[in-house]
Amino acid sequence: MQSTLVRIHDLVRTFGEGETRVEAVRGLDLELARGEIVLVMGPSGSGKTTFLSMLGGLLRATSGEIWIDGTDIAALAERELPPFRARTFGFIFQDFNLLAALSARENVEVALNIAGVRGGPARERAETLGNAMGLGNRLDFPVEKLSGGEKQRVAIARAIANRPALILADEPTANLDSHHGAETMRLLRGLAKEEGTTVVIVSHDERLREIADRALWLEDGRFKTLQALVRDPTCGMLVDPAEAPASVELGGERLFFCSAGCRDEFLADNTPIGYSQGARPMGTR
Ligand SMILES: Nc1ncnc2c1ncn2[C@@H]1O[C@H](COP(=O)(O)OP(=O)(O)OP(=O)(O)O)[C@@H](O)[C@H]1O
Ligand SMILES: [Mg+2]
């Protein structure tokens, strides 16, 4: 049975005071299993980066608990956080944060050195990971000469180098075409599953759903179940059936729309096969 690595309870983060007060994250509860890959999606400003930063011990929670492997990091003293972070997390940022003048191999080695692995063992581990990420003949190039996709693979090799329990990635494919991004993320999935690492990816990139075990939808600082959301067949947007402004029943199936406009366009554009067979539009709600 998979064991639980992360247990988050009633996590809250507010910014500012009075009129400028923003409730970025409002009472999140979440459990993550070891080896699980979870994708967090949601509109801009919904609290994704805020949530990920708290989970990674980079930002203080206003209240709530974040238990990681038996430690509540929301309750750790400031000075205890950096060593805990170094031991526990691998980070992958949108712009990768690599050291441009160093080679791919050296970037991975630096991460290993910081965690106390040096010399031969560090070189070997860097090479093994570089090869696993398909960087073989690029290992000794300065990363500033690498393509976006290659840089991303270096960033993944570095994040996973110290066998962290948890990898946190914020918009890791944002600077890549989505095909290339999804391909690299599949490599991450392979590595993570081999090492039993839990991975949390925050992204707008729909393609990453392919590699995730579970997808969560964050909106207004709260999780909604993504499975409960359905796609507007006209514009492709995800809509919450409970709040959809328009819907139509067609051939025994109910379709939900983000607006009455999309519903009308759908009815005008589609030969309503089910319609002619007797199904009736149920109108707006
Ligand atoms: N340091 C800060 N000070 C004040 N408000 C902040 C700060 N950081 C985030 N916020 C606010 O908190 C809310 C959530 O921001 P967050 O960056 O977590 O969103 P996001 O889901 O990551 O968005 P995006 O998809 O655009 O990256 C926003 O309203 C944002 O303006
Ligand atoms: Mg963000």
XYZ file of C-alpha atoms and ligand atoms in Angstrom:
317
model
C 0.000 0.000 0.000
C 1.231 3.498 -0.774
C 2.088 5.487 2.312
C 1.305 9.149 2.825
C 4.203 11.603 2.445
C 2.396 14.943 2.763
C -0.629 15.890 4.856
C -1.878 19.465 4.552
C -4.570 20.721 6.895
C -6.551 23.974 6.701
C -3.721 25.833 4.997
C -4.290 29.586 4.708
C -2.183 32.426 3.301
C -3.249 36.037 3.186
C -1.276 38.985 1.828
C -1.638 42.612 2.906
C -3.978 44.312 5.331
C -7.310 46.148 5.195
C -8.415 47.126 1.710
C -5.417 45.500 -0.008
C -5.866 42.206 1.849
C -5.827 39.179 -0.501
C -6.782 35.671 0.610
C -4.527 33.789 -1.804
C -5.032 30.331 -0.242
C -8.176 29.623 1.798
C -8.157 26.506 3.923
C -6.631 23.770 1.754
C -6.692 20.122 2.821
C -4.653 17.615 0.843
C -2.820 14.310 1.178
C -0.063 13.183 -1.176
C 1.128 9.598 -1.372
C 4.753 8.590 -1.859
C 5.531 8.213 -5.547
C 2.407 10.099 -6.601
C 2.495 12.706 -9.385
C -0.071 15.438 -8.893
C -0.868 18.266 -11.278
C -2.395 21.457 -9.881
C -4.178 23.569 -12.480
C -6.259 26.699 -12.202
C -6.716 30.224 -13.501
C -4.101 32.942 -13.076
C -4.104 34.373 -9.558
C -5.865 31.333 -8.066
C -3.080 30.708 -5.533
C -1.022 27.995 -7.268
C 2.409 29.557 -6.744
C 1.461 30.617 -3.216
C 0.435 27.036 -2.381
C 3.579 25.518 -3.926
C 5.856 28.020 -2.166
C 4.357 27.138 1.223
C 4.631 23.416 0.502
C 8.324 23.920 -0.342
C 9.044 25.952 2.789
C 9.813 29.077 0.735
C 6.849 31.047 2.065
C 5.332 31.092 5.539
C 1.733 29.969 5.981
C -0.621 32.409 7.710
C -2.168 29.399 9.457
C -2.595 25.666 9.016
C -0.372 22.596 8.971
C 1.977 21.084 6.377
C 3.170 17.680 7.570
C 5.970 16.198 5.486
C 7.228 12.821 6.604
C 6.288 13.552 10.205
C 7.487 17.186 10.379
C 5.091 20.159 10.353
C 7.107 22.644 8.296
C 4.599 25.403 8.988
C 5.753 25.151 12.607
C 9.529 24.903 11.951
C 11.758 27.749 13.155
C 13.195 29.972 10.413
C 16.709 28.604 10.888
C 15.516 24.993 10.595
C 13.970 25.549 7.164
C 17.043 25.738 4.852
C 18.529 22.375 5.926
C 15.072 20.766 5.805
C 14.539 22.154 2.293
C 17.934 20.902 1.089
C 17.205 17.390 2.396
C 13.613 17.107 1.310
C 12.840 19.065 -1.858
C 13.915 19.365 -5.470
C 12.690 22.536 -7.161
C 12.064 23.103 -10.866
C 11.274 26.723 -11.738
C 9.798 28.205 -14.884
C 13.103 29.812 -15.910
C 15.061 26.813 -14.559
C 17.468 28.955 -12.418
C 20.561 27.181 -13.756
C 24.116 28.492 -13.461
C 24.632 29.634 -17.065
C 28.440 29.471 -17.246
C 28.681 25.952 -15.803
C 28.149 22.800 -17.827
C 25.067 20.620 -17.515
C 27.082 18.091 -15.511
C 28.477 20.797 -13.194
C 25.012 22.187 -12.505
C 23.917 18.784 -11.242
C 27.191 18.298 -9.345
C 26.803 21.613 -7.519
C 23.424 20.446 -6.182
C 25.035 17.194 -5.039
C 27.960 19.041 -3.437
C 25.595 21.232 -1.420
C 24.033 18.061 -0.017
C 27.487 16.700 0.868
C 28.109 14.336 -2.089
C 31.474 15.202 -3.689
C 34.165 14.016 -6.090
C 33.753 10.724 -7.961
C 30.324 9.784 -6.566
C 28.944 13.228 -7.507
C 30.398 12.986 -11.041
C 28.953 9.511 -11.525
C 25.515 10.431 -10.264
C 25.481 13.558 -12.475
C 26.435 11.472 -15.479
C 23.860 8.749 -14.781
C 21.078 11.327 -14.410
C 22.257 13.302 -17.465
C 22.166 10.138 -19.538
C 18.749 9.147 -18.192
C 17.492 12.566 -19.303
C 18.963 12.075 -22.779
C 21.686 14.708 -22.334
C 24.588 12.360 -23.093
C 26.577 14.393 -25.620
C 25.467 17.727 -24.108
C 26.698 17.020 -20.579
C 29.837 19.126 -20.890
C 28.285 22.084 -22.743
C 27.786 25.310 -20.791
C 24.043 25.428 -20.152
C 23.791 28.878 -21.755
C 24.417 27.111 -25.089
C 21.627 24.556 -24.576
C 18.092 24.727 -25.973
C 15.091 25.369 -23.725
C 14.175 21.688 -23.661
C 17.752 20.656 -22.822
C 17.925 23.242 -20.036
C 14.707 21.850 -18.649
C 16.195 18.367 -18.602
C 19.246 19.671 -16.729
C 16.880 21.313 -14.240
C 15.075 17.996 -13.742
C 18.351 16.077 -13.330
C 19.420 18.655 -10.733
C 16.090 18.570 -8.894
C 16.176 14.796 -8.578
C 19.938 14.534 -7.874
C 19.719 14.291 -4.091
C 16.835 11.806 -4.179
C 14.406 14.291 -2.624
C 11.161 12.927 -1.202
C 9.241 15.687 -2.979
C 9.780 17.521 -6.277
C 7.989 20.828 -6.733
C 7.674 22.327 -10.201
C 6.088 25.704 -11.017
C 5.096 26.095 -14.691
C 8.028 23.903 -15.783
C 6.904 23.785 -19.403
C 5.959 27.449 -19.754
C 8.995 28.312 -21.879
C 8.698 25.243 -24.096
C 6.355 24.204 -26.848
C 3.856 21.922 -25.175
C 4.877 18.785 -27.078
C 8.484 19.147 -25.979
C 7.359 20.034 -22.468
C 5.155 16.959 -22.149
C 7.930 14.737 -23.497
C 10.417 15.988 -20.916
C 7.843 15.656 -18.167
C 7.366 12.017 -19.171
C 11.070 11.514 -18.529
C 10.587 13.136 -15.119
C 7.750 10.712 -14.460
C 10.010 7.765 -15.300
C 12.753 8.962 -12.962
C 10.336 9.851 -10.183
C 8.579 6.478 -10.329
C 11.939 4.678 -10.253
C 12.954 6.546 -7.115
C 9.507 6.650 -5.471
C 9.512 10.451 -5.503
C 6.326 12.471 -5.039
C 5.968 15.228 -7.641
C 3.716 18.292 -7.512
C 3.489 20.268 -10.743
C 1.675 23.583 -11.017
C 0.823 24.433 -14.603
C -1.628 25.735 -17.179
C -0.361 23.081 -19.588
C -3.213 20.621 -20.205
C -0.836 18.069 -21.731
C 0.713 17.427 -18.340
C -2.500 15.667 -17.319
C -1.143 12.734 -19.322
C 1.726 12.197 -16.932
C -0.135 12.967 -13.697
C -1.718 10.330 -11.466
C -4.172 12.970 -10.272
C -5.145 16.465 -11.352
C -6.488 19.098 -8.948
C -8.195 22.335 -9.837
C -7.381 25.372 -7.677
C -9.766 28.297 -7.915
C -10.032 31.301 -5.589
C -7.602 29.639 -3.216
C -9.625 26.403 -2.896
C -9.423 22.969 -4.491
C -12.236 21.736 -6.669
C -12.257 18.213 -8.034
C -11.143 18.340 -11.620
C -13.114 15.226 -12.515
C -16.240 17.152 -11.633
C -15.433 19.785 -14.255
C -16.532 19.258 -17.819
C -15.504 20.811 -21.094
C -17.608 23.376 -22.942
C -17.911 21.709 -26.371
C -17.862 25.094 -28.127
C -14.923 26.976 -26.616
C -13.123 24.097 -24.853
C -13.098 25.815 -21.444
C -13.496 23.689 -18.318
C -16.752 24.491 -16.542
C -18.189 23.471 -13.205
C -21.561 21.782 -13.930
C -22.904 23.072 -10.622
C -22.328 26.673 -11.718
C -22.544 26.460 -15.513
C -24.592 29.377 -16.862
C -26.020 27.256 -19.695
C -26.675 23.620 -20.505
C -28.415 21.504 -23.083
C -29.676 17.939 -22.976
C -28.964 16.125 -26.179
C -29.563 12.456 -26.864
C -29.728 11.662 -23.163
C -26.473 13.499 -22.341
C -26.303 16.891 -20.691
C -23.764 19.335 -22.108
C -22.579 22.327 -20.085
C -21.433 25.701 -21.437
C -19.495 28.653 -20.049
C -22.120 31.035 -21.445
C -25.430 31.155 -23.269
C -23.442 32.409 -26.302
C -21.435 29.180 -26.465
C -24.596 27.118 -26.110
C -26.312 29.014 -28.935
C -23.241 28.697 -31.153
C -23.156 24.968 -30.425
C -26.812 24.523 -31.325
C -26.388 26.582 -34.505
C -23.176 24.861 -35.663
C -23.928 21.254 -34.857
C -26.420 19.248 -36.787
C -28.407 18.288 -33.750
C -28.682 14.588 -34.530
C -30.058 13.676 -31.135
C -32.291 16.704 -31.496
C -34.014 15.511 -34.619
C -34.510 12.207 -32.864
C -36.618 13.921 -30.296
C -34.228 15.301 -27.650
C -35.128 18.801 -26.543
C -32.800 21.577 -25.375
C -33.458 22.093 -21.689
C -32.602 25.778 -21.795
C -30.512 27.890 -19.472
C -30.269 27.776 -15.728
N 3.792 38.748 -2.344
C 2.509 39.027 -2.573
N 1.937 40.144 -2.081
C 0.630 40.422 -2.294
N -0.205 39.633 -2.981
C 0.302 38.511 -3.508
C 1.680 38.139 -3.339
N 1.886 36.941 -3.955
C 0.700 36.609 -4.502
N -0.250 37.532 -4.232
C -1.671 37.478 -4.643
O -2.197 36.208 -4.267
C -3.039 35.690 -5.297
C -2.521 34.347 -5.754
O -1.275 34.520 -6.430
P -0.429 33.316 -7.030
O 0.855 33.877 -7.514
O -0.366 32.238 -6.029
O -1.328 32.875 -8.271
P -1.065 31.775 -9.394
O -2.223 30.844 -9.337
O 0.290 31.212 -9.235
O -1.158 32.640 -10.726
P -0.373 32.447 -12.140
O -1.085 31.319 -12.854
O -0.620 33.765 -12.815
O 1.063 32.178 -11.852
C -3.069 36.758 -6.387
O -4.205 37.551 -6.209
C -1.809 37.547 -6.155
O -1.951 38.869 -6.597
Mg 2.044 31.224 -10.448
